[in-house]
Amino acid sequence: MGVFFCILAAGLAVAPRQAAAQASKPIYERVTEPALKAGMDFPEPKGPVVLTVGGRIASDRPIRFDLPTLEALGLIRFTTLTSWTVDPSVFEGVLLSALLDAVGADPAATTLRLIALNEFESLIPAADARTWPVMLALKRDGEYMPRRDRGPIWVIYPQHAFPELGHRDFLSRWVWQLKSIMVE
């Protein structure tokens, strides 16, 4: 069993009773420690590329991730509801903030352009990655997600800890079949 981490969202206005309840429960469980961190060289993909990150990053070219390289950023797990599933699901993946740190995303960047396999695009505030533990989910209920079931990567917000993340204003940020992120 992994080590539990509790994160508090800085600057998020919540009722004191709700904040106290959230502070007492861990938001996510650390499954694996990061083996790949900021400043380290990224290996060339040996398997299929599942994610490409470009734009305002430390590299002069986009960084391509295969599944093992993405998982080397360290895995987390949490159980949450979504607007597209009947029951809460257990999601496992990497923190968006860990990915941004590893690729050396420009701290002055304000927007992340998320692009899905079907070319759907969603612009999300870069601050989301620092405000909440947003996950790039690779597994749902212990199984890698196939394309036909929103995989291989689905952006998941911790709605279980912050119910407002399930509101209409956030729904376009839950991009599934994610293929690339452009830091802008």
Coordinates of N, CA, C and O in Angstrom, one line a residue:
M1 N 0.8 -1.2 0.0 CA 0.0 0.0 0.0 C 0.9 1.2 0.0 O 1.9 1.3 0.6
G2 N 0.5 2.2 -0.8 CA 1.3 3.5 -0.9 C 1.2 4.4 0.3 O 0.4 4.2 1.2
V3 N 2.1 5.4 0.3 CA 2.0 6.4 1.3 C 1.0 7.4 0.9 O 0.8 7.8 -0.2
F4 N 0.2 7.8 1.9 CA -0.9 8.8 1.7 C -0.4 10.2 1.8 O 0.5 10.5 2.6
F5 N -0.8 11.0 0.9 CA -0.5 12.4 0.9 C -1.8 13.2 0.9 O -2.7 12.9 0.3
C6 N -1.8 14.3 1.6 CA -2.9 15.1 1.7 C -2.5 16.5 1.2 O -1.5 17.0 1.5
I7 N -3.3 17.0 0.3 CA -3.0 18.3 -0.4 C -4.2 19.2 0.0 O -5.3 18.9 -0.1
L8 N -3.8 20.4 0.3 CA -4.8 21.5 0.5 C -4.7 22.4 -0.7 O -3.7 22.8 -1.1
A9 N -5.9 22.8 -1.3 CA -5.9 23.7 -2.4 C -5.7 25.1 -1.9 O -6.5 25.7 -1.2
A10 N -4.6 25.7 -2.3 CA -4.3 27.1 -1.8 C -5.2 28.1 -2.5 O -5.4 28.0 -3.7
G11 N -5.8 28.9 -1.8 CA -6.6 30.0 -2.3 C -8.0 29.5 -2.7 O -8.8 30.3 -3.3
L12 N -8.4 28.3 -2.5 CA -9.7 27.8 -2.8 C -10.7 28.1 -1.7 O -10.5 27.7 -0.5
A13 N -11.7 28.8 -2.0 CA -12.7 29.2 -1.0 C -13.7 28.1 -0.7 O -14.4 27.8 -1.6
V14 N -13.6 27.5 0.4 CA -14.6 26.5 0.8 C -15.1 26.8 2.2 O -14.4 27.4 3.0
A15 N -16.3 26.3 2.5 CA -16.8 26.5 3.8 C -15.9 25.8 4.9 O -15.3 24.8 4.6
P16 N -15.8 26.4 6.1 CA -14.9 25.9 7.1 C -15.1 24.4 7.4 O -14.2 23.6 7.6
R17 N -16.4 24.0 7.5 CA -16.7 22.6 7.8 C -16.3 21.7 6.7 O -15.7 20.7 7.0
Q18 N -16.5 22.1 5.5 CA -16.1 21.3 4.3 C -14.6 21.3 4.3 O -14.0 20.2 4.0
A19 N -13.9 22.4 4.5 CA -12.4 22.4 4.5 C -11.9 21.5 5.6 O -10.9 20.8 5.3
A20 N -12.5 21.5 6.8 CA -12.0 20.6 7.8 C -12.2 19.1 7.4 O -11.3 18.3 7.7
A21 N -13.3 18.8 6.8 CA -13.5 17.4 6.4 C -12.5 17.0 5.3 O -12.0 15.9 5.3
Q22 N -12.2 17.9 4.4 CA -11.3 17.6 3.3 C -9.9 17.5 3.9 O -9.1 16.6 3.4
A23 N -9.5 18.3 4.9 CA -8.2 18.2 5.4 C -7.9 16.9 6.2 O -6.8 16.5 6.3
S24 N -9.0 16.3 6.7 CA -8.8 15.1 7.4 C -8.7 13.8 6.5 O -8.3 12.8 7.0
K25 N -9.1 13.9 5.3 CA -9.1 12.8 4.3 C -8.0 13.0 3.3 O -7.9 14.1 2.8
P26 N -7.2 12.0 3.0 CA -6.2 12.2 1.9 C -6.9 12.3 0.6 O -7.9 11.7 0.3
I27 N -6.4 13.2 -0.3 CA -7.1 13.4 -1.6 C -6.6 12.3 -2.6 O -7.4 11.9 -3.4
Y28 N -5.4 11.9 -2.4 CA -4.9 10.8 -3.3 C -3.8 9.9 -2.6 O -3.3 10.4 -1.5
E29 N -3.6 8.8 -3.1 CA -2.6 7.8 -2.6 C -1.5 7.8 -3.6 O -1.7 7.7 -4.8
R30 N -0.3 7.9 -3.1 CA 0.9 7.7 -3.9 C 1.1 6.2 -4.1 O 1.3 5.5 -3.2
V31 N 1.1 5.8 -5.4 CA 1.3 4.4 -5.8 C 2.8 4.1 -6.0 O 3.3 3.1 -5.5
T32 N 3.5 5.0 -6.8 CA 4.9 4.8 -7.0 C 5.6 6.2 -6.9 O 5.0 7.2 -7.3
E33 N 6.8 6.1 -6.5 CA 7.6 7.4 -6.4 C 8.1 7.7 -7.8 O 8.4 6.8 -8.6
P34 N 8.3 9.0 -8.1 CA 8.8 9.4 -9.4 C 10.3 8.9 -9.6 O 11.1 9.0 -8.7
A35 N 10.5 8.3 -10.8 CA 11.9 7.9 -11.2 C 12.4 8.9 -12.2 O 13.6 9.0 -12.4
L36 N 11.5 9.7 -12.8 CA 11.9 10.7 -13.8 C 11.4 12.1 -13.3 O 10.3 12.2 -12.9
K37 N 12.4 13.0 -13.2 CA 12.1 14.3 -12.5 C 12.6 15.4 -13.4 O 13.4 15.2 -14.4
A38 N 12.3 16.6 -13.0 CA 12.7 17.8 -13.7 C 14.3 17.8 -13.9 O 15.0 17.4 -12.9
G39 N 14.7 18.2 -15.0 CA 16.2 18.3 -15.3 C 16.8 17.0 -15.8 O 17.9 17.0 -16.2
M40 N 16.0 15.9 -15.7 CA 16.6 14.6 -16.2 C 16.3 14.5 -17.7 O 15.3 15.1 -18.2
D41 N 17.1 13.7 -18.4 CA 16.9 13.5 -19.8 C 15.7 12.5 -20.0 O 15.6 11.5 -19.3
F42 N 14.9 12.8 -21.0 CA 13.8 11.9 -21.3 C 14.3 10.9 -22.3 O 14.9 11.2 -23.3
P43 N 14.0 9.6 -22.1 CA 14.4 8.6 -23.0 C 13.5 8.6 -24.3 O 12.4 9.1 -24.2
E44 N 14.0 8.2 -25.4 CA 13.2 8.1 -26.6 C 12.2 7.0 -26.4 O 12.5 6.0 -25.8
P45 N 11.0 7.2 -26.9 CA 10.0 6.2 -26.7 C 10.4 4.9 -27.3 O 10.9 4.8 -28.5
K46 N 10.2 3.8 -26.6 CA 10.4 2.4 -27.1 C 9.1 1.8 -27.6 O 9.2 0.8 -28.4
G47 N 8.0 2.3 -27.1 CA 6.7 1.8 -27.5 C 5.9 2.9 -28.1 O 6.4 4.0 -28.4
P48 N 4.6 2.6 -28.3 CA 3.8 3.6 -28.9 C 3.7 4.9 -28.1 O 3.7 4.9 -26.9
V49 N 3.8 6.1 -28.8 CA 3.7 7.4 -28.1 C 2.3 7.6 -27.7 O 1.3 7.5 -28.5
V50 N 2.1 7.8 -26.4 CA 0.7 8.1 -25.9 C 0.4 9.5 -25.6 O -0.7 9.9 -25.5
L51 N 1.5 10.3 -25.5 CA 1.3 11.8 -25.2 C 2.5 12.5 -25.7 O 3.7 12.1 -25.6
T52 N 2.2 13.7 -26.3 CA 3.3 14.6 -26.7 C 3.0 16.0 -26.0 O 1.9 16.4 -25.9
V53 N 4.1 16.6 -25.4 CA 4.0 17.8 -24.7 C 5.0 18.8 -25.4 O 6.1 18.5 -25.6
G54 N 4.4 20.0 -25.8 CA 5.2 21.0 -26.5 C 4.8 22.4 -26.0 O 4.1 22.6 -25.1
G55 N 5.3 23.4 -26.8 CA 5.1 24.7 -26.5 C 6.1 25.3 -25.6 O 7.3 25.1 -25.8
R56 N 5.7 26.0 -24.6 CA 6.7 26.7 -23.7 C 7.2 25.8 -22.6 O 6.8 25.8 -21.5
I57 N 8.1 24.9 -23.1 CA 8.8 24.0 -22.2 C 10.3 24.1 -22.3 O 10.8 24.8 -23.2
A58 N 11.1 23.5 -21.5 CA 12.5 23.6 -21.5 C 13.2 23.1 -22.7 O 14.2 23.5 -23.1
S59 N 12.6 22.1 -23.4 CA 13.1 21.5 -24.6 C 12.8 22.3 -25.8 O 11.8 23.0 -25.9
D60 N 13.7 22.3 -26.8 CA 13.4 23.1 -28.0 C 12.6 22.3 -29.0 O 12.2 22.8 -30.1
R61 N 12.2 21.1 -28.6 CA 11.3 20.3 -29.4 C 10.3 19.6 -28.5 O 10.5 19.5 -27.3
P62 N 9.1 19.2 -29.0 CA 8.1 18.5 -28.2 C 8.7 17.2 -27.6 O 9.6 16.6 -28.2
I63 N 8.2 16.9 -26.4 CA 8.7 15.7 -25.7 C 7.6 14.6 -25.9 O 6.4 14.9 -25.6
R64 N 8.0 13.5 -26.3 CA 7.1 12.4 -26.6 C 7.2 11.3 -25.5 O 8.3 10.9 -25.2
F65 N 6.1 10.9 -25.0 CA 6.0 9.9 -23.9 C 5.4 8.6 -24.4 O 4.3 8.6 -25.0
D66 N 6.1 7.5 -24.1 CA 5.4 6.2 -24.2 C 4.9 5.9 -22.8 O 5.1 6.7 -21.8
L67 N 4.1 4.9 -22.6 CA 3.5 4.6 -21.3 C 4.5 4.4 -20.2 O 4.3 5.0 -19.1
P68 N 5.6 3.6 -20.4 CA 6.5 3.5 -19.2 C 7.2 4.8 -18.8 O 7.4 5.1 -17.6
T69 N 7.5 5.7 -19.8 CA 8.1 7.0 -19.5 C 7.1 7.8 -18.7 O 7.5 8.5 -17.8
L70 N 5.9 7.9 -19.2 CA 4.9 8.6 -18.5 C 4.7 8.1 -17.0 O 4.7 8.9 -16.1
E71 N 4.6 6.8 -16.9 CA 4.5 6.2 -15.5 C 5.7 6.5 -14.6 O 5.6 6.5 -13.4
A72 N 6.9 6.7 -15.2 CA 8.1 7.0 -14.5 C 8.0 8.4 -13.8 O 8.8 8.7 -12.9
L73 N 7.0 9.2 -14.1 CA 6.8 10.4 -13.4 C 6.2 10.2 -12.0 O 6.0 11.2 -11.2
G74 N 5.8 9.0 -11.7 CA 5.2 8.6 -10.4 C 3.7 8.5 -10.5 O 3.1 9.4 -11.1
L75 N 3.1 7.5 -10.0 CA 1.7 7.2 -10.1 C 1.0 7.6 -8.8 O 1.5 7.3 -7.7
I76 N -0.2 8.1 -9.0 CA -1.1 8.3 -7.8 C -2.4 7.6 -8.1 O -2.7 7.2 -9.3
R77 N -3.3 7.6 -7.1 CA -4.6 6.9 -7.2 C -5.6 7.7 -6.4 O -5.3 8.1 -5.3
F78 N -6.8 7.8 -6.9 CA -7.9 8.3 -6.1 C -9.2 7.8 -6.7 O -9.3 7.4 -7.9
T79 N -10.3 7.8 -5.9 CA -11.6 7.3 -6.3 C -12.5 8.6 -6.4 O -12.5 9.4 -5.4
T80 N -13.1 8.7 -7.5 CA -14.0 9.9 -7.7 C -15.2 9.6 -8.6 O -15.1 8.7 -9.4
L81 N -16.2 10.5 -8.5 CA -17.3 10.4 -9.4 C -16.9 11.2 -10.7 O -16.0 12.1 -10.7
T82 N -17.5 10.9 -11.8 CA -17.4 11.7 -13.0 C -18.8 11.9 -13.6 O -19.8 11.2 -13.2
S83 N -19.0 12.8 -14.5 CA -20.3 13.0 -15.1 C -20.6 12.0 -16.2 O -21.7 11.9 -16.7
W84 N -19.6 11.1 -16.5 CA -19.7 10.1 -17.5 C -19.8 8.7 -17.0 O -19.9 7.8 -17.8
T85 N -19.7 8.5 -15.7 CA -19.8 7.1 -15.2 C -20.9 7.1 -14.1 O -21.2 8.1 -13.5
V86 N -21.5 5.9 -14.0 CA -22.6 5.7 -13.1 C -22.1 5.8 -11.6 O -22.7 6.4 -10.8
D87 N -21.1 5.0 -11.3 CA -20.5 4.9 -10.0 C -19.2 5.6 -9.9 O -18.5 5.8 -10.9
P88 N -18.7 5.9 -8.7 CA -17.3 6.3 -8.5 C -16.4 5.3 -9.1 O -16.6 4.1 -9.0
S89 N -15.3 5.8 -9.7 CA -14.3 4.9 -10.2 C -12.9 5.2 -9.6 O -12.7 6.3 -9.1
V90 N -12.1 4.1 -9.5 CA -10.7 4.3 -9.0 C -9.8 4.6 -10.2 O -9.7 3.8 -11.1
F91 N -9.2 5.8 -10.2 CA -8.4 6.2 -11.3 C -6.9 6.2 -10.8 O -6.6 6.5 -9.7
E92 N -6.0 5.8 -11.7 CA -4.6 5.8 -11.4 C -3.9 6.4 -12.6 O -4.2 6.2 -13.8
G93 N -2.9 7.3 -12.3 CA -2.2 8.0 -13.3 C -1.2 8.9 -12.7 O -0.7 8.7 -11.6
V94 N -0.8 9.9 -13.5 CA 0.3 10.9 -13.0 C -0.3 12.2 -12.8 O -1.3 12.6 -13.4
L95 N 0.3 13.0 -11.9 CA -0.2 14.3 -11.6 C 0.2 15.2 -12.8 O 1.3 15.2 -13.3
L96 N -0.8 16.0 -13.2 CA -0.5 17.0 -14.3 C 0.7 17.9 -13.9 O 1.5 18.3 -14.7
S97 N 0.7 18.3 -12.6 CA 1.8 19.2 -12.1 C 3.1 18.5 -12.2 O 4.1 19.2 -12.6
A98 N 3.2 17.2 -12.0 CA 4.5 16.5 -12.1 C 5.0 16.5 -13.5 O 6.1 16.6 -13.8
L99 N 4.0 16.3 -14.5 CA 4.4 16.3 -15.9 C 4.9 17.7 -16.3 O 6.0 17.8 -16.9
L100 N 4.2 18.7 -15.9 CA 4.6 20.1 -16.2 C 6.0 20.4 -15.6 O 6.9 21.0 -16.2
D101 N 6.2 20.0 -14.4 CA 7.6 20.2 -13.7 C 8.6 19.4 -14.5 O 9.7 20.0 -14.8
A102 N 8.4 18.2 -14.9 CA 9.4 17.4 -15.5 C 9.8 17.9 -16.9 O 10.9 17.9 -17.3
V103 N 8.8 18.5 -17.7 CA 9.1 19.0 -19.0 C 9.7 20.5 -18.9 O 10.0 21.1 -19.9
G104 N 9.7 21.0 -17.7 CA 10.2 22.4 -17.6 C 9.2 23.4 -18.1 O 9.6 24.4 -18.8
A105 N 7.9 23.3 -17.9 CA 6.9 24.2 -18.4 C 7.2 25.6 -17.8 O 7.6 25.8 -16.7
D106 N 7.1 26.6 -18.7 CA 7.3 28.0 -18.3 C 6.4 28.4 -17.2 O 5.1 28.3 -17.4
P107 N 6.9 28.8 -16.0 CA 6.0 29.1 -14.9 C 5.1 30.3 -15.2 O 4.0 30.5 -14.6
A108 N 5.4 31.1 -16.3 CA 4.6 32.2 -16.7 C 3.5 31.8 -17.7 O 2.7 32.7 -18.0
A109 N 3.5 30.6 -18.1 CA 2.5 30.1 -19.0 C 1.1 30.2 -18.3 O 1.0 29.9 -17.1
T110 N 0.1 30.6 -19.0 CA -1.2 30.7 -18.4 C -2.2 29.7 -18.9 O -3.2 29.5 -18.2
T111 N -1.9 29.0 -20.0 CA -2.9 28.2 -20.6 C -2.3 26.8 -21.0 O -1.2 26.8 -21.5
L112 N -3.1 25.8 -20.9 CA -2.7 24.5 -21.5 C -3.8 24.1 -22.5 O -4.9 24.1 -22.2
R113 N -3.3 23.9 -23.7 CA -4.2 23.4 -24.8 C -4.1 21.9 -24.8 O -3.1 21.3 -25.1
L114 N -5.2 21.3 -24.4 CA -5.4 19.8 -24.4 C -6.0 19.4 -25.7 O -7.1 19.9 -26.1
I115 N -5.4 18.5 -26.4 CA -5.9 18.0 -27.7 C -6.1 16.5 -27.6 O -5.2 15.7 -27.3
A116 N -7.3 16.1 -28.0 CA -7.7 14.7 -28.0 C -7.4 14.0 -29.3 O -7.1 14.7 -30.3
L117 N -7.5 12.7 -29.3 CA -7.2 11.9 -30.6 C -8.2 12.3 -31.7 O -7.8 12.3 -32.9
N118 N -9.4 12.8 -31.4 CA -10.4 13.2 -32.4 C -10.2 14.7 -32.7 O -11.1 15.2 -33.4
E119 N -9.1 15.3 -32.3 CA -8.8 16.7 -32.5 C -9.6 17.7 -31.7 O -9.6 18.9 -31.9
F120 N -10.5 17.2 -30.8 CA -11.2 18.1 -29.8 C -10.1 18.8 -29.0 O -9.1 18.2 -28.6
E121 N -10.3 20.1 -28.8 CA -9.4 20.9 -28.1 C -10.1 21.6 -26.9 O -11.2 22.0 -27.0
S122 N -9.4 21.7 -25.8 CA -9.9 22.4 -24.6 C -8.8 23.2 -24.0 O -7.6 22.7 -23.9
L123 N -9.0 24.5 -23.8 CA -8.1 25.4 -23.2 C -8.4 25.4 -21.7 O -9.5 25.7 -21.3
I124 N -7.4 25.0 -20.9 CA -7.6 25.1 -19.4 C -6.5 26.0 -18.8 O -5.4 26.1 -19.4
P125 N -6.9 26.6 -17.7 CA -5.9 27.5 -17.0 C -4.7 26.6 -16.5 O -4.9 25.5 -15.9
A126 N -3.5 27.0 -16.8 CA -2.3 26.3 -16.3 C -2.4 26.2 -14.8 O -1.9 25.2 -14.2
A127 N -3.0 27.2 -14.1 CA -3.1 27.2 -12.7 C -3.9 26.0 -12.1 O -3.7 25.6 -11.0
D128 N -4.7 25.4 -13.0 CA -5.5 24.2 -12.5 C -4.5 23.1 -11.9 O -4.8 22.4 -10.9
A129 N -3.4 22.9 -12.6 CA -2.4 21.9 -12.2 C -1.8 22.2 -10.8 O -1.4 21.3 -10.1
R130 N -1.8 23.5 -10.4 CA -1.2 23.8 -9.1 C -2.3 24.0 -8.0 O -2.1 23.9 -6.8
T131 N -3.6 24.2 -8.5 CA -4.7 24.4 -7.5 C -5.2 23.1 -7.0 O -5.5 23.0 -5.8
W132 N -5.3 22.1 -7.9 CA -5.9 20.8 -7.6 C -4.9 19.7 -8.1 O -4.2 19.9 -9.0
P133 N -5.0 18.5 -7.5 CA -4.2 17.4 -8.0 C -4.9 16.8 -9.2 O -5.5 15.7 -9.1
V134 N -4.8 17.5 -10.3 CA -5.4 17.0 -11.6 C -4.6 15.8 -12.1 O -3.3 15.9 -12.1
M135 N -5.2 14.8 -12.4 CA -4.6 13.5 -12.9 C -4.7 13.3 -14.3 O -5.8 13.5 -14.9
L136 N -3.6 12.8 -14.9 CA -3.7 12.2 -16.3 C -3.9 10.7 -16.0 O -2.9 10.0 -15.8
A137 N -5.1 10.3 -16.1 CA -5.4 8.9 -15.7 C -5.1 8.0 -16.8 O -5.4 8.2 -18.0
L138 N -4.5 6.9 -16.4 CA -4.1 5.8 -17.4 C -4.9 4.6 -17.1 O -5.1 3.8 -18.0
K139 N -5.3 4.4 -15.9 CA -6.1 3.2 -15.5 C -7.4 3.6 -14.8 O -7.5 4.6 -14.1
R140 N -8.4 2.8 -15.1 CA -9.7 3.0 -14.4 C -10.1 1.6 -13.8 O -10.1 0.6 -14.5
D141 N -10.3 1.6 -12.5 CA -10.7 0.4 -11.8 C -9.6 -0.7 -12.1 O -10.0 -1.9 -12.3
G142 N -8.4 -0.3 -12.0 CA -7.3 -1.3 -12.1 C -6.9 -1.7 -13.5 O -5.9 -2.5 -13.7
E143 N -7.6 -1.2 -14.6 CA -7.3 -1.7 -15.9 C -6.9 -0.4 -16.8 O -7.5 0.6 -16.7
Y144 N -5.9 -0.6 -17.6 CA -5.6 0.4 -18.6 C -6.8 0.7 -19.4 O -7.5 -0.2 -19.8
M145 N -7.0 2.0 -19.7 CA -8.2 2.4 -20.5 C -8.0 2.3 -22.0 O -7.1 3.0 -22.5
P146 N -8.8 1.5 -22.7 CA -8.6 1.5 -24.1 C -9.3 2.7 -24.8 O -10.0 3.4 -24.1
R147 N -9.0 3.0 -26.0 CA -9.5 4.1 -26.7 C -11.1 4.2 -26.6 O -11.7 5.2 -26.5
R148 N -11.7 3.0 -26.8 CA -13.1 3.0 -26.8 C -13.8 3.3 -25.4 O -15.0 3.5 -25.3
D149 N -12.9 3.4 -24.4 CA -13.4 3.7 -23.0 C -12.6 4.9 -22.5 O -12.1 4.8 -21.4
R150 N -12.5 5.9 -23.3 CA -11.9 7.2 -22.9 C -10.3 7.2 -22.8 O -9.8 8.1 -22.2
G151 N -9.7 6.1 -23.1 CA -8.2 6.0 -23.0 C -7.5 6.4 -24.2 O -8.1 6.8 -25.2
P152 N -6.2 6.4 -24.2 CA -5.4 5.8 -23.2 C -5.2 6.8 -22.0 O -4.7 6.4 -20.9
I153 N -5.5 8.1 -22.2 CA -5.3 9.1 -21.1 C -6.6 9.9 -21.0 O -7.1 10.4 -22.0
W154 N -7.1 10.0 -19.8 CA -8.2 10.8 -19.5 C -7.9 11.8 -18.4 O -7.4 11.4 -17.3
V155 N -8.1 13.1 -18.6 CA -7.8 14.1 -17.6 C -8.9 14.1 -16.6 O -10.1 14.2 -16.9
I156 N -8.5 13.8 -15.3 CA -9.5 13.6 -14.2 C -9.2 14.7 -13.1 O -8.1 14.8 -12.6
Y157 N -10.3 15.4 -12.7 CA -10.2 16.3 -11.6 C -10.7 15.6 -10.4 O -11.6 14.8 -10.4
P158 N -10.2 15.9 -9.2 CA -10.5 15.3 -7.9 C -11.9 15.8 -7.4 O -12.0 16.4 -6.4
Q159 N -12.9 15.4 -8.1 CA -14.3 15.8 -7.8 C -14.7 15.3 -6.4 O -15.5 15.9 -5.7
H160 N -14.2 14.2 -6.0 CA -14.5 13.6 -4.7 C -14.1 14.6 -3.5 O -14.8 14.6 -2.5
A161 N -13.1 15.3 -3.7 CA -12.6 16.3 -2.7 C -13.1 17.7 -2.9 O -13.2 18.5 -2.0
F162 N -13.4 18.0 -4.2 CA -13.8 19.4 -4.5 C -15.0 19.2 -5.5 O -14.9 19.2 -6.7
P163 N -16.2 19.1 -4.9 CA -17.4 18.8 -5.7 C -17.7 19.9 -6.8 O -18.2 19.5 -7.9
E164 N -17.2 21.1 -6.6 CA -17.4 22.1 -7.6 C -16.7 21.7 -9.0 O -17.0 22.3 -10.0
L165 N -15.7 20.8 -8.9 CA -15.0 20.4 -10.2 C -15.9 19.6 -11.1 O -15.5 19.3 -12.2
G166 N -17.1 19.2 -10.6 CA -18.0 18.5 -11.5 C -19.0 19.4 -12.1 O -19.9 18.9 -12.9
H167 N -19.0 20.7 -11.8 CA -20.0 21.6 -12.3 C -19.7 21.9 -13.8 O -18.6 21.7 -14.3
R168 N -20.7 22.4 -14.5 CA -20.7 22.6 -15.9 C -19.4 23.4 -16.4 O -18.9 23.1 -17.5
D169 N -19.0 24.4 -15.6 CA -17.9 25.2 -16.0 C -16.6 24.4 -16.2 O -15.7 24.8 -16.9
F170 N -16.5 23.2 -15.6 CA -15.3 22.4 -15.6 C -15.4 21.2 -16.6 O -14.4 20.6 -16.9
L171 N -16.5 20.9 -17.0 CA -16.7 19.6 -17.8 C -15.8 19.6 -19.0 O -15.3 18.5 -19.4
S172 N -15.6 20.7 -19.7 CA -14.8 20.6 -21.0 C -13.3 20.4 -20.7 O -12.5 20.1 -21.5
R173 N -12.9 20.5 -19.4 CA -11.5 20.3 -19.0 C -11.2 18.8 -18.8 O -10.1 18.4 -18.7
W174 N -12.3 17.9 -18.7 CA -12.1 16.5 -18.4 C -11.9 15.8 -19.8 O -12.7 15.0 -20.2
V175 N -10.8 16.1 -20.5 CA -10.5 15.6 -21.8 C -10.2 14.2 -21.8 O -9.3 13.8 -21.0
W176 N -10.9 13.3 -22.6 CA -10.5 11.9 -22.7 C -9.8 11.7 -24.1 O -9.9 12.6 -24.9
Q177 N -9.1 10.6 -24.2 CA -8.3 10.3 -25.4 C -7.3 11.4 -25.6 O -7.0 11.7 -26.8
L178 N -6.7 11.9 -24.6 CA -5.8 13.0 -24.7 C -4.5 12.5 -25.4 O -4.0 11.4 -25.2
K179 N -4.1 13.3 -26.4 CA -2.9 12.9 -27.2 C -1.8 13.9 -27.0 O -0.6 13.6 -27.2
S180 N -2.1 15.2 -26.8 CA -1.1 16.2 -26.6 C -1.5 17.4 -25.7 O -2.7 17.6 -25.6
I181 N -0.5 18.0 -25.2 CA -0.6 19.2 -24.4 C 0.3 20.2 -24.9 O 1.5 20.0 -25.1
M182 N -0.2 21.4 -25.2 CA 0.6 22.5 -25.6 C 0.6 23.6 -24.5 O -0.5 24.0 -24.1
V183 N 1.8 23.9 -24.0 CA 1.9 24.9 -22.9 C 2.0 26.3 -23.5 O 2.9 26.5 -24.4
E184 N 1.1 27.1 -23.2 CA 1.0 28.5 -23.9 C 1.0 29.6 -22.8 O 0.6 29.4 -21.7

